[in-house]
mmCIF file of C-alpha atoms and ligand atoms in Angstrom:
data_model
loop_
_atom_site.group_PDB
_atom_site.id
_atom_site.type_symbol
_atom_site.label_atom_id
_atom_site.label_comp_id
_atom_site.label_asym_id
_atom_site.label_seq_id
_atom_site.Cartn_x
_atom_site.Cartn_y
_atom_site.Cartn_z
ATOM 1 C CA UNK A 1 -16.908 -19.027 -26.970
ATOM 2 C CA UNK A 2 -17.891 -17.926 -23.447
ATOM 3 C CA UNK A 3 -19.871 -15.094 -22.142
ATOM 4 C CA UNK A 4 -18.958 -14.129 -18.557
ATOM 5 C CA UNK A 5 -21.271 -11.154 -17.114
ATOM 6 C CA UNK A 6 -18.861 -9.747 -14.467
ATOM 7 C CA UNK A 7 -19.864 -8.043 -11.138
ATOM 8 C CA UNK A 8 -17.874 -5.858 -8.673
ATOM 9 C CA UNK A 9 -18.662 -4.074 -5.672
ATOM 10 C CA UNK A 10 -16.148 -4.403 -3.365
ATOM 11 C CA UNK A 11 -15.416 -0.984 -2.589
ATOM 12 C CA UNK A 12 -16.664 2.646 -4.310
ATOM 13 C CA UNK A 13 -17.340 1.502 -7.698
ATOM 14 C CA UNK A 14 -20.717 -0.394 -8.698
ATOM 15 C CA UNK A 15 -19.553 -2.123 -11.879
ATOM 16 C CA UNK A 16 -20.717 -4.840 -14.707
ATOM 17 C CA UNK A 17 -19.021 -5.973 -17.604
ATOM 18 C CA UNK A 18 -19.588 -8.552 -20.206
ATOM 19 C CA UNK A 19 -16.552 -10.316 -21.651
ATOM 20 C CA UNK A 20 -16.310 -12.715 -24.410
ATOM 21 C CA UNK A 21 -13.582 -15.710 -24.036
ATOM 22 C CA UNK A 22 -11.804 -14.139 -21.068
ATOM 23 C CA UNK A 23 -10.185 -11.277 -23.482
ATOM 24 C CA UNK A 24 -12.974 -9.359 -25.515
ATOM 25 C CA UNK A 25 -14.609 -6.657 -23.699
ATOM 26 C CA UNK A 26 -18.033 -6.559 -24.740
ATOM 27 C CA UNK A 27 -19.356 -3.855 -22.498
ATOM 28 C CA UNK A 28 -17.752 -2.096 -19.235
ATOM 29 C CA UNK A 29 -19.813 0.005 -17.146
ATOM 30 C CA UNK A 30 -18.693 1.412 -13.803
ATOM 31 C CA UNK A 31 -20.386 4.007 -11.879
ATOM 32 C CA UNK A 32 -17.998 5.357 -9.570
ATOM 33 C CA UNK A 33 -18.694 6.988 -6.332
ATOM 34 C CA UNK A 34 -15.925 9.008 -5.770
ATOM 35 C CA UNK A 35 -18.035 12.473 -5.494
ATOM 36 C CA UNK A 36 -19.993 10.988 -2.724
ATOM 37 C CA UNK A 37 -17.112 9.944 -0.508
ATOM 38 C CA UNK A 38 -14.908 13.270 -1.501
ATOM 39 C CA UNK A 39 -16.041 15.078 1.391
ATOM 40 C CA UNK A 40 -14.964 12.277 4.042
ATOM 41 C CA UNK A 41 -11.840 12.230 2.521
ATOM 42 C CA UNK A 42 -12.299 8.592 2.006
ATOM 43 C CA UNK A 43 -14.830 5.680 1.333
ATOM 44 C CA UNK A 44 -17.732 5.794 3.875
ATOM 45 C CA UNK A 45 -18.535 2.030 4.153
ATOM 46 C CA UNK A 46 -22.533 2.870 4.984
ATOM 47 C CA UNK A 47 -22.614 5.113 2.152
ATOM 48 C CA UNK A 48 -20.633 3.001 -0.263
ATOM 49 C CA UNK A 49 -23.263 0.224 0.546
ATOM 50 C CA UNK A 50 -26.625 2.100 0.257
ATOM 51 C CA UNK A 51 -25.363 3.401 -3.280
ATOM 52 C CA UNK A 52 -24.357 -0.032 -4.396
ATOM 53 C CA UNK A 53 -27.985 -0.980 -3.674
ATOM 54 C CA UNK A 54 -29.318 2.037 -5.741
ATOM 55 C CA UNK A 55 -27.111 1.655 -9.143
ATOM 56 C CA UNK A 56 -26.363 -2.091 -9.068
ATOM 57 C CA UNK A 57 -29.264 -3.115 -11.230
ATOM 58 C CA UNK A 58 -29.249 -0.378 -13.578
ATOM 59 C CA UNK A 59 -25.564 -0.989 -13.775
ATOM 60 C CA UNK A 60 -25.926 -4.531 -14.742
ATOM 61 C CA UNK A 61 -28.583 -3.897 -17.282
ATOM 62 C CA UNK A 62 -26.456 -1.250 -18.866
ATOM 63 C CA UNK A 63 -23.880 -3.914 -19.385
ATOM 64 C CA UNK A 64 -26.077 -6.330 -20.992
ATOM 65 C CA UNK A 65 -27.562 -3.895 -23.293
ATOM 66 C CA UNK A 66 -24.268 -2.211 -24.412
ATOM 67 C CA UNK A 67 -22.866 -5.652 -24.979
ATOM 68 C CA UNK A 68 -25.837 -6.491 -27.202
ATOM 69 C CA UNK A 69 -25.832 -9.791 -24.990
ATOM 70 C CA UNK A 70 -29.168 -11.569 -23.975
ATOM 71 C CA UNK A 71 -29.724 -13.686 -20.764
ATOM 72 C CA UNK A 72 -29.799 -16.583 -22.936
ATOM 73 C CA UNK A 73 -26.358 -16.250 -24.634
ATOM 74 C CA UNK A 74 -24.650 -15.744 -21.175
ATOM 75 C CA UNK A 75 -22.504 -18.539 -19.727
ATOM 76 C CA UNK A 76 -21.753 -17.555 -16.234
ATOM 77 C CA UNK A 77 -22.254 -14.830 -13.741
ATOM 78 C CA UNK A 78 -18.896 -13.852 -12.160
ATOM 79 C CA UNK A 79 -18.945 -11.774 -8.969
ATOM 80 C CA UNK A 80 -15.980 -10.827 -6.544
ATOM 81 C CA UNK A 81 -16.740 -11.926 -2.885
ATOM 82 C CA UNK A 82 -13.615 -10.439 -1.222
ATOM 83 C CA UNK A 83 -11.495 -8.926 -0.408
ATOM 84 C CA UNK A 84 -13.553 -5.404 0.557
ATOM 85 C CA UNK A 85 -16.187 -3.894 2.353
ATOM 86 C CA UNK A 86 -18.187 -6.612 3.609
ATOM 87 C CA UNK A 87 -21.454 -4.357 3.068
ATOM 88 C CA UNK A 88 -20.738 -3.622 -0.449
ATOM 89 C CA UNK A 89 -19.223 -7.029 -1.125
ATOM 90 C CA UNK A 90 -23.066 -8.128 0.066
ATOM 91 C CA UNK A 91 -24.648 -6.017 -2.564
ATOM 92 C CA UNK A 92 -22.862 -7.673 -5.317
ATOM 93 C CA UNK A 93 -23.065 -11.147 -4.296
ATOM 94 C CA UNK A 94 -26.830 -10.843 -3.650
ATOM 95 C CA UNK A 95 -27.584 -9.286 -6.662
ATOM 96 C CA UNK A 96 -25.188 -11.979 -8.722
ATOM 97 C CA UNK A 97 -26.918 -14.991 -6.642
ATOM 98 C CA UNK A 98 -30.555 -13.868 -7.472
ATOM 99 C CA UNK A 99 -29.814 -13.136 -10.909
ATOM 100 C CA UNK A 100 -27.728 -16.557 -11.905
ATOM 101 C CA UNK A 101 -30.602 -18.483 -9.696
ATOM 102 C CA UNK A 102 -33.498 -16.839 -11.798
ATOM 103 C CA UNK A 103 -31.764 -17.124 -15.091
ATOM 104 C CA UNK A 104 -30.427 -20.665 -14.493
ATOM 105 C CA UNK A 105 -26.714 -19.675 -14.854
ATOM 106 C CA UNK A 106 -23.791 -20.869 -12.828
ATOM 107 C CA UNK A 107 -21.825 -18.666 -10.296
ATOM 108 C CA UNK A 108 -18.438 -18.055 -9.891
ATOM 109 C CA UNK A 109 -17.135 -16.182 -7.022
ATOM 110 C CA UNK A 110 -13.851 -14.228 -7.751
ATOM 111 C CA UNK A 111 -11.356 -12.602 -5.193
ATOM 112 C CA UNK A 112 -10.976 -9.101 -6.283
ATOM 113 C CA UNK A 113 -7.275 -9.103 -6.326
ATOM 114 C CA UNK A 114 -7.297 -12.263 -8.893
ATOM 115 C CA UNK A 115 -9.431 -9.666 -10.977
ATOM 116 C CA UNK A 116 -6.768 -7.291 -10.825
ATOM 117 C CA UNK A 117 -4.060 -9.564 -12.068
ATOM 118 C CA UNK A 118 -6.622 -10.605 -15.187
ATOM 119 C CA UNK A 119 -6.663 -6.627 -16.082
ATOM 120 C CA UNK A 120 -3.358 -7.759 -17.494
ATOM 121 C CA UNK A 121 -5.187 -10.289 -19.896
ATOM 122 C CA UNK A 122 -7.452 -8.578 -21.812
ATOM 123 C CA UNK A 123 -7.744 -6.917 -25.345
ATOM 124 C CA UNK A 124 -7.657 -3.219 -25.359
ATOM 125 C CA UNK A 125 -11.202 -2.211 -27.173
ATOM 126 C CA UNK A 126 -10.954 -0.080 -30.303
ATOM 127 C CA UNK A 127 -7.221 -0.057 -30.437
ATOM 128 C CA UNK A 128 -6.539 -4.004 -31.426
ATOM 129 C CA UNK A 129 -4.008 -4.081 -28.496
ATOM 130 C CA UNK A 130 -3.928 -7.472 -27.174
ATOM 131 C CA UNK A 131 -2.665 -6.639 -23.616
ATOM 132 C CA UNK A 132 -1.372 -10.278 -22.572
ATOM 133 C CA UNK A 133 1.726 -11.294 -21.140
ATOM 134 C CA UNK A 134 4.007 -12.822 -24.335
ATOM 135 C CA UNK A 135 3.860 -16.503 -24.453
ATOM 136 C CA UNK A 136 7.216 -18.569 -24.898
ATOM 137 C CA UNK A 137 8.164 -20.985 -27.658
ATOM 138 C CA UNK A 138 5.681 -23.643 -25.954
ATOM 139 C CA UNK A 139 3.041 -21.026 -25.746
ATOM 140 C CA UNK A 140 3.305 -20.439 -21.845
ATOM 141 C CA UNK A 141 3.514 -17.282 -20.174
ATOM 142 C CA UNK A 142 4.654 -18.553 -16.608
ATOM 143 C CA UNK A 143 6.177 -18.191 -14.341
ATOM 144 C CA UNK A 144 4.863 -14.600 -14.205
ATOM 145 C CA UNK A 145 5.993 -12.393 -11.841
ATOM 146 C CA UNK A 146 2.795 -10.141 -10.545
ATOM 147 C CA UNK A 147 2.897 -6.838 -8.446
ATOM 148 C CA UNK A 148 -0.619 -6.053 -7.147
ATOM 149 C CA UNK A 149 -0.793 -2.119 -5.855
ATOM 150 C CA UNK A 150 -4.058 -0.985 -4.867
ATOM 151 C CA UNK A 151 -5.967 0.613 -2.022
ATOM 152 C CA UNK A 152 -5.854 -2.159 0.036
ATOM 153 C CA UNK A 153 -3.196 -4.338 -0.847
ATOM 154 C CA UNK A 154 0.649 -4.731 -1.991
ATOM 155 C CA UNK A 155 1.359 -7.809 -2.981
ATOM 156 C CA UNK A 156 4.316 -9.646 -4.682
ATOM 157 C CA UNK A 157 3.503 -12.758 -6.132
ATOM 158 C CA UNK A 158 4.753 -15.599 -8.396
ATOM 159 C CA UNK A 159 1.778 -16.833 -10.800
ATOM 160 C CA UNK A 160 2.545 -20.675 -12.072
ATOM 161 C CA UNK A 161 -0.544 -20.866 -14.277
ATOM 162 C CA UNK A 162 -4.165 -19.397 -14.189
ATOM 163 C CA UNK A 163 -5.160 -19.416 -10.545
ATOM 164 C CA UNK A 164 -2.365 -20.603 -9.038
ATOM 165 C CA UNK A 165 -0.332 -18.337 -7.170
ATOM 166 C CA UNK A 166 2.672 -18.254 -4.662
ATOM 167 C CA UNK A 167 3.305 -15.378 -2.440
ATOM 168 C CA UNK A 168 6.722 -13.804 -2.127
ATOM 169 C CA UNK A 169 5.742 -10.765 0.109
ATOM 170 C CA UNK A 170 3.286 -8.240 0.988
ATOM 171 C CA UNK A 171 2.989 -4.883 2.877
ATOM 172 C CA UNK A 172 3.467 -5.234 6.520
ATOM 173 C CA UNK A 173 1.383 -2.276 7.523
ATOM 174 C CA UNK A 174 0.023 0.129 4.940
ATOM 175 C CA UNK A 175 -0.907 -0.479 1.279
ATOM 176 C CA UNK A 176 0.699 1.414 -1.271
ATOM 177 C CA UNK A 177 -2.571 3.241 -2.503
ATOM 178 C CA UNK A 178 -3.739 3.892 1.184
ATOM 179 C CA UNK A 179 -0.258 5.737 1.499
ATOM 180 C CA UNK A 180 -0.916 7.564 -1.369
ATOM 181 C CA UNK A 181 -4.360 8.343 0.129
ATOM 182 C CA UNK A 182 -3.222 9.403 3.492
ATOM 183 C CA UNK A 183 -0.526 11.695 2.376
ATOM 184 C CA UNK A 184 -2.665 13.150 0.081
ATOM 185 C CA UNK A 185 -5.068 14.280 3.428
ATOM 186 C CA UNK A 186 -1.906 15.419 4.885
ATOM 187 C CA UNK A 187 -1.029 17.793 2.082
ATOM 188 C CA UNK A 188 -4.602 19.189 1.762
ATOM 189 C CA UNK A 189 -4.816 16.961 -1.309
ATOM 190 C CA UNK A 190 -8.509 15.801 -2.466
ATOM 191 C CA UNK A 191 -9.496 12.131 -2.315
ATOM 192 C CA UNK A 192 -8.512 9.985 -4.080
ATOM 193 C CA UNK A 193 -4.720 10.587 -3.226
ATOM 194 C CA UNK A 194 -3.025 8.593 -6.057
ATOM 195 C CA UNK A 195 -3.908 10.942 -8.702
ATOM 196 C CA UNK A 196 -3.790 14.233 -6.973
ATOM 197 C CA UNK A 197 0.024 13.584 -5.815
ATOM 198 C CA UNK A 198 0.577 12.417 -9.110
ATOM 199 C CA UNK A 199 -0.733 15.706 -10.484
ATOM 200 C CA UNK A 200 0.812 17.752 -7.622
ATOM 201 C CA UNK A 201 4.223 15.928 -8.543
ATOM 202 C CA UNK A 202 4.309 17.191 -11.798
ATOM 203 C CA UNK A 203 5.578 20.807 -10.416
ATOM 204 C CA UNK A 204 8.028 19.346 -7.531
ATOM 205 C CA UNK A 205 11.388 18.202 -7.448
ATOM 206 C CA UNK A 206 11.820 14.276 -6.333
ATOM 207 C CA UNK A 207 14.921 14.534 -4.407
ATOM 208 C CA UNK A 208 13.821 17.830 -2.419
ATOM 209 C CA UNK A 209 13.066 15.488 0.832
ATOM 210 C CA UNK A 210 14.957 12.389 1.366
ATOM 211 C CA UNK A 211 12.295 10.118 2.556
ATOM 212 C CA UNK A 212 12.688 6.369 4.129
ATOM 213 C CA UNK A 213 12.484 3.617 1.960
ATOM 214 C CA UNK A 214 10.973 0.863 4.126
ATOM 215 C CA UNK A 215 12.284 -2.845 4.491
ATOM 216 C CA UNK A 216 15.064 -2.018 1.675
ATOM 217 C CA UNK A 217 17.852 -3.819 3.852
ATOM 218 C CA UNK A 218 16.118 -6.795 6.213
ATOM 219 C CA UNK A 219 17.198 -9.912 4.647
ATOM 220 C CA UNK A 220 13.829 -11.707 6.261
ATOM 221 C CA UNK A 221 11.902 -9.073 4.691
ATOM 222 C CA UNK A 222 13.230 -9.005 0.980
ATOM 223 C CA UNK A 223 9.998 -9.059 -0.691
ATOM 224 C CA UNK A 224 7.801 -7.391 1.739
ATOM 225 C CA UNK A 225 6.920 -3.688 2.042
ATOM 226 C CA UNK A 226 6.156 -0.940 4.639
ATOM 227 C CA UNK A 227 4.946 2.526 3.935
ATOM 228 C CA UNK A 228 3.789 3.698 7.509
ATOM 229 C CA UNK A 229 7.163 5.178 8.458
ATOM 230 C CA UNK A 230 7.217 6.557 5.008
ATOM 231 C CA UNK A 231 4.069 8.284 6.022
ATOM 232 C CA UNK A 232 5.230 9.504 9.375
ATOM 233 C CA UNK A 233 7.973 10.914 7.945
ATOM 234 C CA UNK A 234 5.911 13.103 5.440
ATOM 235 C CA UNK A 235 3.961 13.941 8.636
ATOM 236 C CA UNK A 236 6.914 15.114 10.591
ATOM 237 C CA UNK A 237 8.128 17.350 7.779
ATOM 238 C CA UNK A 238 4.158 19.119 7.408
ATOM 239 C CA UNK A 239 4.155 19.715 11.059
ATOM 240 C CA UNK A 240 7.719 21.372 11.039
ATOM 241 C CA UNK A 241 6.768 23.612 7.854
ATOM 242 C CA UNK A 242 4.878 26.722 7.734
ATOM 243 C CA UNK A 243 1.424 25.655 6.099
ATOM 244 C CA UNK A 244 0.835 28.537 4.275
ATOM 245 C CA UNK A 245 4.024 28.310 2.429
ATOM 246 C CA UNK A 246 4.222 24.339 2.369
ATOM 247 C CA UNK A 247 6.089 22.873 -0.844
ATOM 248 C CA UNK A 248 3.503 20.752 -1.787
ATOM 249 C CA UNK A 249 4.748 19.835 -5.394
ATOM 250 C CA UNK A 250 8.166 18.768 -3.695
ATOM 251 C CA UNK A 251 6.725 16.776 -0.961
ATOM 252 C CA UNK A 252 4.331 15.031 -3.364
ATOM 253 C CA UNK A 253 7.250 14.362 -6.056
ATOM 254 C CA UNK A 254 9.473 13.129 -3.065
ATOM 255 C CA UNK A 255 7.064 10.887 -1.315
ATOM 256 C CA UNK A 256 5.822 9.651 -5.118
ATOM 257 C CA UNK A 257 9.413 8.623 -5.468
ATOM 258 C CA UNK A 258 10.201 6.748 -2.173
ATOM 259 C CA UNK A 259 6.952 4.275 -2.956
ATOM 260 C CA UNK A 260 7.988 3.869 -6.760
ATOM 261 C CA UNK A 261 11.685 3.209 -6.079
ATOM 262 C CA UNK A 262 10.598 0.629 -3.148
ATOM 263 C CA UNK A 263 8.149 -0.928 -5.583
ATOM 264 C CA UNK A 264 10.393 -1.324 -8.308
ATOM 265 C CA UNK A 265 13.539 -2.255 -6.454
ATOM 266 C CA UNK A 266 11.884 -4.924 -4.749
ATOM 267 C CA UNK A 267 10.219 -6.237 -7.932
ATOM 268 C CA UNK A 268 13.707 -5.843 -9.742
ATOM 269 C CA UNK A 269 15.017 -8.319 -6.810
ATOM 270 C CA UNK A 270 12.280 -10.631 -7.471
ATOM 271 C CA UNK A 271 12.505 -10.769 -11.129
ATOM 272 C CA UNK A 272 16.135 -11.696 -10.618
ATOM 273 C CA UNK A 273 16.011 -14.283 -7.934
ATOM 274 C CA UNK A 274 13.550 -16.192 -9.964
ATOM 275 C CA UNK A 275 14.769 -15.371 -13.332
ATOM 276 C CA UNK A 276 11.067 -14.439 -14.616
ATOM 277 C CA UNK A 277 10.880 -13.407 -18.221
ATOM 278 C CA UNK A 278 8.304 -10.899 -17.474
ATOM 279 C CA UNK A 279 6.292 -8.748 -14.903
ATOM 280 C CA UNK A 280 2.949 -7.891 -14.660
ATOM 281 C CA UNK A 281 2.069 -4.703 -12.613
ATOM 282 C CA UNK A 282 -1.713 -4.112 -11.548
ATOM 283 C CA UNK A 283 -4.122 -2.400 -9.099
ATOM 284 C CA UNK A 284 -5.338 1.201 -8.653
ATOM 285 C CA UNK A 285 -1.324 2.547 -8.171
ATOM 286 C CA UNK A 286 -0.681 0.836 -11.348
ATOM 287 C CA UNK A 287 -2.112 3.820 -13.078
ATOM 288 C CA UNK A 288 0.687 5.824 -11.720
ATOM 289 C CA UNK A 289 2.520 7.315 -14.486
ATOM 290 C CA UNK A 290 6.265 7.486 -12.526
ATOM 291 C CA UNK A 291 5.725 4.115 -11.451
ATOM 292 C CA UNK A 292 4.986 2.537 -15.155
ATOM 293 C CA UNK A 293 8.087 4.615 -16.172
ATOM 294 C CA UNK A 294 10.374 3.436 -13.314
ATOM 295 C CA UNK A 295 9.498 -0.234 -13.634
ATOM 296 C CA UNK A 296 10.292 0.084 -17.326
ATOM 297 C CA UNK A 297 13.296 1.521 -16.899
ATOM 298 C CA UNK A 298 14.636 -0.706 -13.865
ATOM 299 C CA UNK A 299 13.406 -4.194 -14.392
ATOM 300 C CA UNK A 300 15.620 -6.313 -17.060
ATOM 301 C CA UNK A 301 12.574 -7.754 -18.668
ATOM 302 C CA UNK A 302 9.311 -6.743 -20.100
ATOM 303 C CA UNK A 303 6.777 -5.142 -17.934
ATOM 304 C CA UNK A 304 3.311 -5.275 -18.496
ATOM 305 C CA UNK A 305 0.734 -2.879 -17.336
ATOM 306 C CA UNK A 306 -3.130 -2.672 -18.119
ATOM 307 C CA UNK A 307 -4.244 0.152 -19.819
ATOM 308 C CA UNK A 308 -5.358 3.246 -17.496
ATOM 309 C CA UNK A 309 -8.979 2.307 -17.456
ATOM 310 C CA UNK A 310 -8.263 -1.295 -16.242
ATOM 311 C CA UNK A 311 -6.136 -0.583 -13.479
ATOM 312 C CA UNK A 312 -8.938 0.867 -10.962
ATOM 313 C CA UNK A 313 -11.727 -0.830 -10.133
ATOM 314 C CA UNK A 314 -13.942 -2.575 -13.000
ATOM 315 C CA UNK A 315 -15.939 -5.286 -13.552
ATOM 316 C CA UNK A 316 -14.236 -6.367 -16.929
ATOM 317 C CA UNK A 317 -11.503 -7.661 -14.995
ATOM 318 C CA UNK A 318 -13.654 -10.128 -12.739
ATOM 319 C CA UNK A 319 -15.447 -11.472 -15.867
ATOM 320 C CA UNK A 320 -11.993 -12.115 -17.362
ATOM 321 C CA UNK A 321 -10.847 -14.114 -14.200
ATOM 322 C CA UNK A 322 -14.273 -15.721 -13.799
ATOM 323 C CA UNK A 323 -13.728 -17.017 -17.803
ATOM 324 C CA UNK A 324 -10.516 -19.061 -16.451
ATOM 325 C CA UNK A 325 -12.456 -20.195 -13.197
ATOM 326 C CA UNK A 326 -15.297 -21.140 -15.075
ATOM 327 C CA UNK A 327 -13.565 -23.249 -17.602
ATOM 328 C CA UNK A 328 -12.022 -25.217 -14.959
ATOM 329 C CA UNK A 329 -15.534 -25.913 -13.817
ATOM 330 C CA UNK A 330 -15.358 -24.179 -10.576
ATOM 331 C CA UNK A 331 -18.775 -22.896 -9.320
ATOM 332 C CA UNK A 332 -19.966 -21.360 -6.315
ATOM 333 C CA UNK A 333 -22.797 -22.734 -4.167
ATOM 334 C CA UNK A 334 -25.860 -20.826 -3.609
ATOM 335 C CA UNK A 335 -24.395 -20.319 -0.020
ATOM 336 C CA UNK A 336 -21.425 -18.076 -1.431
ATOM 337 C CA UNK A 337 -20.671 -15.396 1.018
ATOM 338 C CA UNK A 338 -18.312 -12.593 0.953
ATOM 339 C CA UNK A 339 -15.328 -12.276 3.066
ATOM 340 C CA UNK A 340 -13.888 -9.082 3.784
ATOM 341 C CA UNK A 341 -10.216 -10.318 4.177
ATOM 342 C CA UNK A 342 -10.282 -12.901 1.637
ATOM 343 C CA UNK A 343 -6.599 -13.878 0.381
ATOM 344 C CA UNK A 344 -5.422 -14.783 -2.450
ATOM 345 C CA UNK A 345 -2.830 -17.131 -1.067
HETATM 346 O O1 LIG B 22 -7.459 -1.031 -7.270
HETATM 347 P P1 LIG B 22 -8.424 0.414 -6.751
HETATM 348 O O2 LIG B 22 -9.216 0.959 -7.742
HETATM 349 O O3 LIG B 22 -8.980 -0.047 -5.480
HETATM 350 C C1 LIG B 22 -8.833 -1.229 -4.565
HETATM 351 O O4 LIG B 22 -8.849 -2.351 -4.863
HETATM 352 O O5 LIG B 22 -8.053 -0.538 -3.657
HETATM 353 O O6 LIG B 22 -7.182 1.131 -6.033
HETATM 354 C C2 LIG B 22 -7.476 2.115 -5.629
HETATM 355 C C3 LIG B 22 -6.113 3.154 -4.986
HETATM 356 C C4 LIG B 22 -6.249 4.217 -4.294
HETATM 357 O O7 LIG B 22 -5.574 4.269 -3.022
HETATM 358 C C5 LIG B 22 -6.113 5.492 -5.301
HETATM 359 O O8 LIG B 22 -5.422 6.852 -4.652
HETATM 360 C C6 LIG B 22 -4.687 4.718 -6.082
HETATM 361 O O9 LIG B 22 -5.201 3.477 -6.200
HETATM 362 N N1 LIG B 22 -4.532 5.264 -7.231
HETATM 363 C C7 LIG B 22 -2.957 5.758 -7.843
HETATM 364 C C8 LIG B 22 -3.397 6.456 -9.241
HETATM 365 N N2 LIG B 22 -4.598 6.254 -9.504
HETATM 366 C C9 LIG B 22 -5.091 5.558 -8.497
HETATM 367 N N3 LIG B 22 -2.155 5.864 -7.118
HETATM 368 C C10 LIG B 22 -1.073 6.663 -7.512
HETATM 369 N N4 LIG B 22 -1.118 7.298 -8.547
HETATM 370 C C11 LIG B 22 -2.281 6.939 -9.377
HETATM 371 N N5 LIG B 22 -2.040 7.658 -10.620
HETATM 372 ZN ZN1 LIG B 23 -9.303 -2.960 -6.580
#
């Protein structure tokens, strides 16, 4: 039995969690800063790091209390060390170092994107649902095709084993979540844009506007993505139309459909080319209902998505990823540093 304390402060959520055996969620505390950043229409880095300083210790204390686990029972502290906002990451990493040092616990540094992947390997509290990739007759889940769609990243990966990734493609410009956030702003919708566009799209027609699907035909970019042309296309339409009668529902639905179509189509191509038996989708945009629906309809193999509360940033996924790295003997030194642009592969 391992008990891992996870700490996550890469962006605008201060989070701590305790996970047993990499799967059982004993606590999950997330202090969201969304209200603080809303007036700026996006995350204000300086405000984010200051708020992390204020909330980090109460959040960690609460995570331990809720888990009913004392410091003595913990096996390690796992902390996000990148990618993300440097000032925000520093707060989590320094807190983790101080606590691990003080309590004599090993420290494990986790890539935030790997955390998102492990949001797909957890028991879902109270429902008895184990949200894990299926295992084959030999007890293997690999290779898995993984689509990471967050506010800062869009990557298509093959996962060959715990912690072993091969990158098939990534976005060449904006991340999928970033596109949702930018287009929401163009449409006068609040931050964060993803949930706002999803709600606005409910009343709209997804074929009202024929928005471009980036990089669908270029053979050298089969598994890469591009969303900046789509964003510009929305901007052009918004400029041409009368602001007072802007068809926000139709624009939101058509934009969402374009993003979902590209994500699903490229994932389908990769699933077929590499003959995988299952696909995992993760990251904040994996919370999108239309994406979840289209992925399941279009992919020829089962599609696994985390429960909604584990799609966006949290520390449960960091603790879960930490469990597997801890088991392989991986330990971070006391010189563990943050890396704003840390890569998974
Ligand atoms: O993974 P995440 O919480 O943070 C990063 O690591 O970036 O992802 C945040 C992103 C934001 O861009 C947000 O707009 C998007 O996920 N998002 C959504 C939805 N919920 C969150 N995008 C589309 N539909 C949603 N329902
Ligand atoms: Zn994230």
